[in-house]
Tab-separated table of C-alpha atoms in Angstrom:
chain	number	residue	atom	x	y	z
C	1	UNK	CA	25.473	-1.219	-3.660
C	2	UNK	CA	23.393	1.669	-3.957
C	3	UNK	CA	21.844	3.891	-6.935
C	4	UNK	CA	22.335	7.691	-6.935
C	5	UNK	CA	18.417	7.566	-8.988
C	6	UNK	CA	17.147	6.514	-5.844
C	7	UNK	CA	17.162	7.276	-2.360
C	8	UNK	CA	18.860	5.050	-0.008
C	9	UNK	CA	17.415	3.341	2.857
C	10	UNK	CA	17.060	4.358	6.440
C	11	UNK	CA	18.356	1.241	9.118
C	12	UNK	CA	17.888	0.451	12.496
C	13	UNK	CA	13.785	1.502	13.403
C	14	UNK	CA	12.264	-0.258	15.817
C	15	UNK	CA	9.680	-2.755	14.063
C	16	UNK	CA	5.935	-1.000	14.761
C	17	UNK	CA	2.612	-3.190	14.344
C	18	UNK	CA	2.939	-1.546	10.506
C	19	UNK	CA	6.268	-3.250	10.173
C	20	UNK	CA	5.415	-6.252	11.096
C	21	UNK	CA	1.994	-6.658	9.063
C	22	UNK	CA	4.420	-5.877	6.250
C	23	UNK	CA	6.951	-7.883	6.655
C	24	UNK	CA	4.419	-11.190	7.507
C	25	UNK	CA	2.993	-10.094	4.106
C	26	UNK	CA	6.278	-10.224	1.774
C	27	UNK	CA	6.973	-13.360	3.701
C	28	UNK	CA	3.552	-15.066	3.075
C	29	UNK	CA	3.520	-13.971	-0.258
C	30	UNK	CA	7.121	-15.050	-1.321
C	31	UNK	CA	6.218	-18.745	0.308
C	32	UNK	CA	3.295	-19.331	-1.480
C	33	UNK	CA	4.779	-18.239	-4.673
C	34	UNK	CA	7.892	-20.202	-4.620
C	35	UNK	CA	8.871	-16.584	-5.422
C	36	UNK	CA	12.574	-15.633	-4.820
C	37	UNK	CA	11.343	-12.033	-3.262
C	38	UNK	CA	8.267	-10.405	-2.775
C	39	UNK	CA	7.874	-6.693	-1.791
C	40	UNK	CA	5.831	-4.063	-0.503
C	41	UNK	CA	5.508	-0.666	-1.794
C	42	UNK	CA	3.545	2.540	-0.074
C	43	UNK	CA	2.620	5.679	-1.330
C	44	UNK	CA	4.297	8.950	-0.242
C	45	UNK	CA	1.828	11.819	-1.379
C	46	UNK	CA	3.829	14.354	-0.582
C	47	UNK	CA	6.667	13.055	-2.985
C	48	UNK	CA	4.664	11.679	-5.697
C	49	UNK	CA	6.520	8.227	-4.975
C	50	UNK	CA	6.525	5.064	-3.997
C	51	UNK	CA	8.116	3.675	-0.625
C	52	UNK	CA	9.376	0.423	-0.435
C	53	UNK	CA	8.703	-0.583	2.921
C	54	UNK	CA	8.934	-4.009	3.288
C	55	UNK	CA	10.973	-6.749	1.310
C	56	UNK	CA	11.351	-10.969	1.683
C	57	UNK	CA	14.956	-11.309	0.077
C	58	UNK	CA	18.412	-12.028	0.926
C	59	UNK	CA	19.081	-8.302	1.205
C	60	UNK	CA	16.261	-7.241	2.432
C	61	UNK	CA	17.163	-4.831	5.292
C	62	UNK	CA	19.700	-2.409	3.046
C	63	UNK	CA	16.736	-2.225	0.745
C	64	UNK	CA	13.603	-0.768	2.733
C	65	UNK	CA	13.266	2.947	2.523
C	66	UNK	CA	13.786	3.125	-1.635
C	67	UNK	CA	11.981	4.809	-3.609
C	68	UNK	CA	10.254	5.108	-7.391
C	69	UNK	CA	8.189	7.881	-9.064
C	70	UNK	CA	4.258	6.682	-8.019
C	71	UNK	CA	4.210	6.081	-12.073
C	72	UNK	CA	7.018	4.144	-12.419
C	73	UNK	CA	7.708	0.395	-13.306
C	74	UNK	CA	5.198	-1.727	-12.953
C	75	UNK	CA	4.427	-1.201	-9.025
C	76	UNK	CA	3.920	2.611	-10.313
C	77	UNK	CA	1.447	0.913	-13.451
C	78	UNK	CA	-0.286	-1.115	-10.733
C	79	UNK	CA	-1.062	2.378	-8.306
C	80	UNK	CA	-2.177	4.003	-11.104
C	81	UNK	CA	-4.321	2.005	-12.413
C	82	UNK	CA	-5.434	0.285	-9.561
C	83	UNK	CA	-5.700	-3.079	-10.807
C	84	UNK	CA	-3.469	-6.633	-10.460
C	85	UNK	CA	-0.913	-7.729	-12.690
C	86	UNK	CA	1.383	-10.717	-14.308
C	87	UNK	CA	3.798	-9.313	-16.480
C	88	UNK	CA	5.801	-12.284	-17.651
C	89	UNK	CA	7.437	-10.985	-20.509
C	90	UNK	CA	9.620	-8.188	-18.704
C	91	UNK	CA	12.417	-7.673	-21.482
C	92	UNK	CA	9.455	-6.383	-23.843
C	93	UNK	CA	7.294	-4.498	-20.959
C	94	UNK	CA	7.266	-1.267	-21.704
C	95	UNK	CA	6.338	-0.616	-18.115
C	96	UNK	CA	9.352	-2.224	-16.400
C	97	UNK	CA	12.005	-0.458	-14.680
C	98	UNK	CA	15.078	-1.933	-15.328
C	99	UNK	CA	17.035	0.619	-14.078
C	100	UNK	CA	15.919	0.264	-10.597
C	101	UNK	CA	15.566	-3.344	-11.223
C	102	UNK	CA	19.125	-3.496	-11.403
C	103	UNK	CA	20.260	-0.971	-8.658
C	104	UNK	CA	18.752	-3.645	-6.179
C	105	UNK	CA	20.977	-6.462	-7.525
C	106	UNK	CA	17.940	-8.670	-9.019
C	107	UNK	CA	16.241	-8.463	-12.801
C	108	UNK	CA	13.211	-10.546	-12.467
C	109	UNK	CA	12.134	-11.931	-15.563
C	110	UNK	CA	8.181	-11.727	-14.194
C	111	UNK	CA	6.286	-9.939	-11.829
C	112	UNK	CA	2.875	-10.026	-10.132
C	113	UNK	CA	1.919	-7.320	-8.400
C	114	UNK	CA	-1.751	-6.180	-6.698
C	115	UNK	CA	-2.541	-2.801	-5.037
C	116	UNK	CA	-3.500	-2.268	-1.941
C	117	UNK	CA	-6.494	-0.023	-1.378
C	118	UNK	CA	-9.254	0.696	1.409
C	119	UNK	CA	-12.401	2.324	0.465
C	120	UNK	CA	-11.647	2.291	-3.069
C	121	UNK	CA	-8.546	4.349	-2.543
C	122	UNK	CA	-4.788	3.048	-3.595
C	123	UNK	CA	-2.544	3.589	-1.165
C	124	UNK	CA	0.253	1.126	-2.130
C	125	UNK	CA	1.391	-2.014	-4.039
C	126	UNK	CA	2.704	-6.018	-3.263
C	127	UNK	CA	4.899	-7.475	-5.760
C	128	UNK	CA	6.397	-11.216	-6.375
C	129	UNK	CA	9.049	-11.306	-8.509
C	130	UNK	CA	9.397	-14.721	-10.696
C	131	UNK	CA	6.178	-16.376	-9.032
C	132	UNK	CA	5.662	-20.189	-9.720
C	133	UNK	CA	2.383	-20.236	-10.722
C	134	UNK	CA	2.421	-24.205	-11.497
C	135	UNK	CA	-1.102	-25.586	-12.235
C	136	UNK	CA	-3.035	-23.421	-10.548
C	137	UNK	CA	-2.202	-21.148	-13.620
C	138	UNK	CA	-2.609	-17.186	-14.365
C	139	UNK	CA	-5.994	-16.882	-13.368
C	140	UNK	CA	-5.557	-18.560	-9.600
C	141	UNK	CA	-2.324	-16.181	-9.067
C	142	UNK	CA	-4.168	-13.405	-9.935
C	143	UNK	CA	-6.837	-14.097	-7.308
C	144	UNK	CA	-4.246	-15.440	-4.680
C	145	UNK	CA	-1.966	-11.763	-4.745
C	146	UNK	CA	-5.547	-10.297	-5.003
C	147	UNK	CA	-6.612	-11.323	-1.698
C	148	UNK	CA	-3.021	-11.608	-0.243
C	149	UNK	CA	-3.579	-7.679	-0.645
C	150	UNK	CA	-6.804	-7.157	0.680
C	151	UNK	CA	-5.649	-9.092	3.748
C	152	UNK	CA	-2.579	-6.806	3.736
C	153	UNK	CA	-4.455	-3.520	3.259
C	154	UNK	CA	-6.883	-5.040	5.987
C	155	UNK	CA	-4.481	-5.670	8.569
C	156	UNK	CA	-2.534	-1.973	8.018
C	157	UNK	CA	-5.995	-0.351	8.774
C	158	UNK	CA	-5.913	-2.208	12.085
C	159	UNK	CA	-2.572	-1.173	12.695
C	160	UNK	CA	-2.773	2.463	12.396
C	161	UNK	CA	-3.163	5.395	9.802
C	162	UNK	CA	-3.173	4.396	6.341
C	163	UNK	CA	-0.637	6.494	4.057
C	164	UNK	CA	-2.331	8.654	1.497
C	165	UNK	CA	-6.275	9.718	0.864
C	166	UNK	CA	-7.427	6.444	3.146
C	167	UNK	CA	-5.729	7.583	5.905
C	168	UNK	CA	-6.028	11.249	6.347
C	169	UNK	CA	-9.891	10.088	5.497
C	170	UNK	CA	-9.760	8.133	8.413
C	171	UNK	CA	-8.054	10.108	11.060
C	172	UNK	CA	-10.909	12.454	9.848
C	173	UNK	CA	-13.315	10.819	10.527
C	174	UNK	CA	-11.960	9.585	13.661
C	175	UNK	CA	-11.334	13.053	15.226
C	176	UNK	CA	-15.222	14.007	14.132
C	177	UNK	CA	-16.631	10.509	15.841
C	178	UNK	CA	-14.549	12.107	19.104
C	179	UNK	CA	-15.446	15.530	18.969
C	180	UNK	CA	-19.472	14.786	18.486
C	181	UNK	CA	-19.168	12.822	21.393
C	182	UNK	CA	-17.223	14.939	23.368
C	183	UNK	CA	-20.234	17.816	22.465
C	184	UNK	CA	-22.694	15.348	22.921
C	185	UNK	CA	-21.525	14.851	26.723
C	186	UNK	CA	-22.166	18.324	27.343
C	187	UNK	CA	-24.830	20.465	28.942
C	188	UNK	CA	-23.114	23.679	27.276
C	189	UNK	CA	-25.147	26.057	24.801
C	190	UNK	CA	-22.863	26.567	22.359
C	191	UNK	CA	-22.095	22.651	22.398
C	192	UNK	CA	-25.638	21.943	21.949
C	193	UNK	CA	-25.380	24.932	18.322
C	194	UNK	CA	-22.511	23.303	17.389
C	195	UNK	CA	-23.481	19.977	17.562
C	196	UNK	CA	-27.206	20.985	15.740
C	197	UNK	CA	-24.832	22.586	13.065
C	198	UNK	CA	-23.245	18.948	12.136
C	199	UNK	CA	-26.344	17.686	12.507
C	200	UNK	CA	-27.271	19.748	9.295
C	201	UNK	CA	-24.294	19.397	7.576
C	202	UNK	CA	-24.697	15.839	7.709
C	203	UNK	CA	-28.215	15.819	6.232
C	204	UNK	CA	-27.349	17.980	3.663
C	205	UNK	CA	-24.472	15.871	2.501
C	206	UNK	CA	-26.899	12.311	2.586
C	207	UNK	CA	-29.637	14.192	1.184
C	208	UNK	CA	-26.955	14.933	-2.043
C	209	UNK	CA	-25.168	11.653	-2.046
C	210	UNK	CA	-29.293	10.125	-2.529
């Protein structure tokens, strides 16, 4: 079943290192959670949304590739803000998006969701839908899908460019590292200016970040 709101899923990609960092998350995170799925949302800049890119359910493979406004629902509450969540209360969360709740054939009646970020930057979201929390209690989940998405956001760096600010940050800085050195390995003039010029740059910038 699919939901005209939202846009259906793409099938049959190879799995990528990104995939499978993913999918060992939702996987991880549904186990330790007793939790009947768990899911991972990214952020798509360009369309102010997020991606749901990996999911630990029955029906898991028709749902990857949907998508939510990046303010929706309480993934969208958890971007924006930047901080974890349980919402345990769902029928009286004002933040909860039944709607596309119900498009993917489950209505959880909690969530707990933590975003996943690099360098202070969000670039995405893990949920668990209905976690057992047992006695480890509120606090302890909180923690656990805390550092489940550190370890997440971690492991995507490794794996290539991060979606969103992060990334393109990144890849920045990457191509700069490779360019100085390239320069650097140079006897050319104009290498040598260009080179001095970053130099500069560089100081200026420290000496107005101190």
């Amino acid at each position: 079943m699919t939901n005209p709101a939202y846009d259906a899923p793409l099938s049959g990609r190879p799995l990528s290192r990104r995939d499978e960092v993913l999918r060992s998350t939702v996987r991880l995170a549904r186990l330790i959670f007793s939790a009947p799925a768990s899911s991972v949302f990214l952020h798509d800049a360009a369309g102010e949304a997020l991606v749901l890119e990996a999911i630990s359910e029955a029906r898991e493979d028709s749902l990857v590739g949907w998508t939510i406004p990046d303010y929706s629902g309480i993934a969208g509450w958890v971007f924006q803000s930047g901080e974890a969540v349980i919402a345990d209360d769902l029928d009286n969360h004002s933040q909860f998006n039944r709607d596309f709740a119900a498009s993917t054939g489950r209505i959880p009646k909690a969530i707990i969701a933590a975003p996943l970020d690099t360098g202070g930057s969000v670039f995405g979201v893990l949920e668990v839908l209905d976690p057992v929390l047992g006695p480890r209690g509120t606090t302890a989940g909180l923690e656990l899908v805390s550092e489940l998405a550190r370890q997440c956001a971690a492991a995507l760096a490794l794996a290539g460019p991060l979606p969103g600010p992060a990334g393109r940050h990144a890849a920045a800085a990457e191509r700069l590292t490779t360019l100085v050195a390239d320069l650097a390995s140079t006897d050319d003039p104009n290498a040598a200016r260009t080179l001095a010029s970053l130099e500069e740059i560089a100081s200026a910038l420290s000496s107005r970040r101190g």
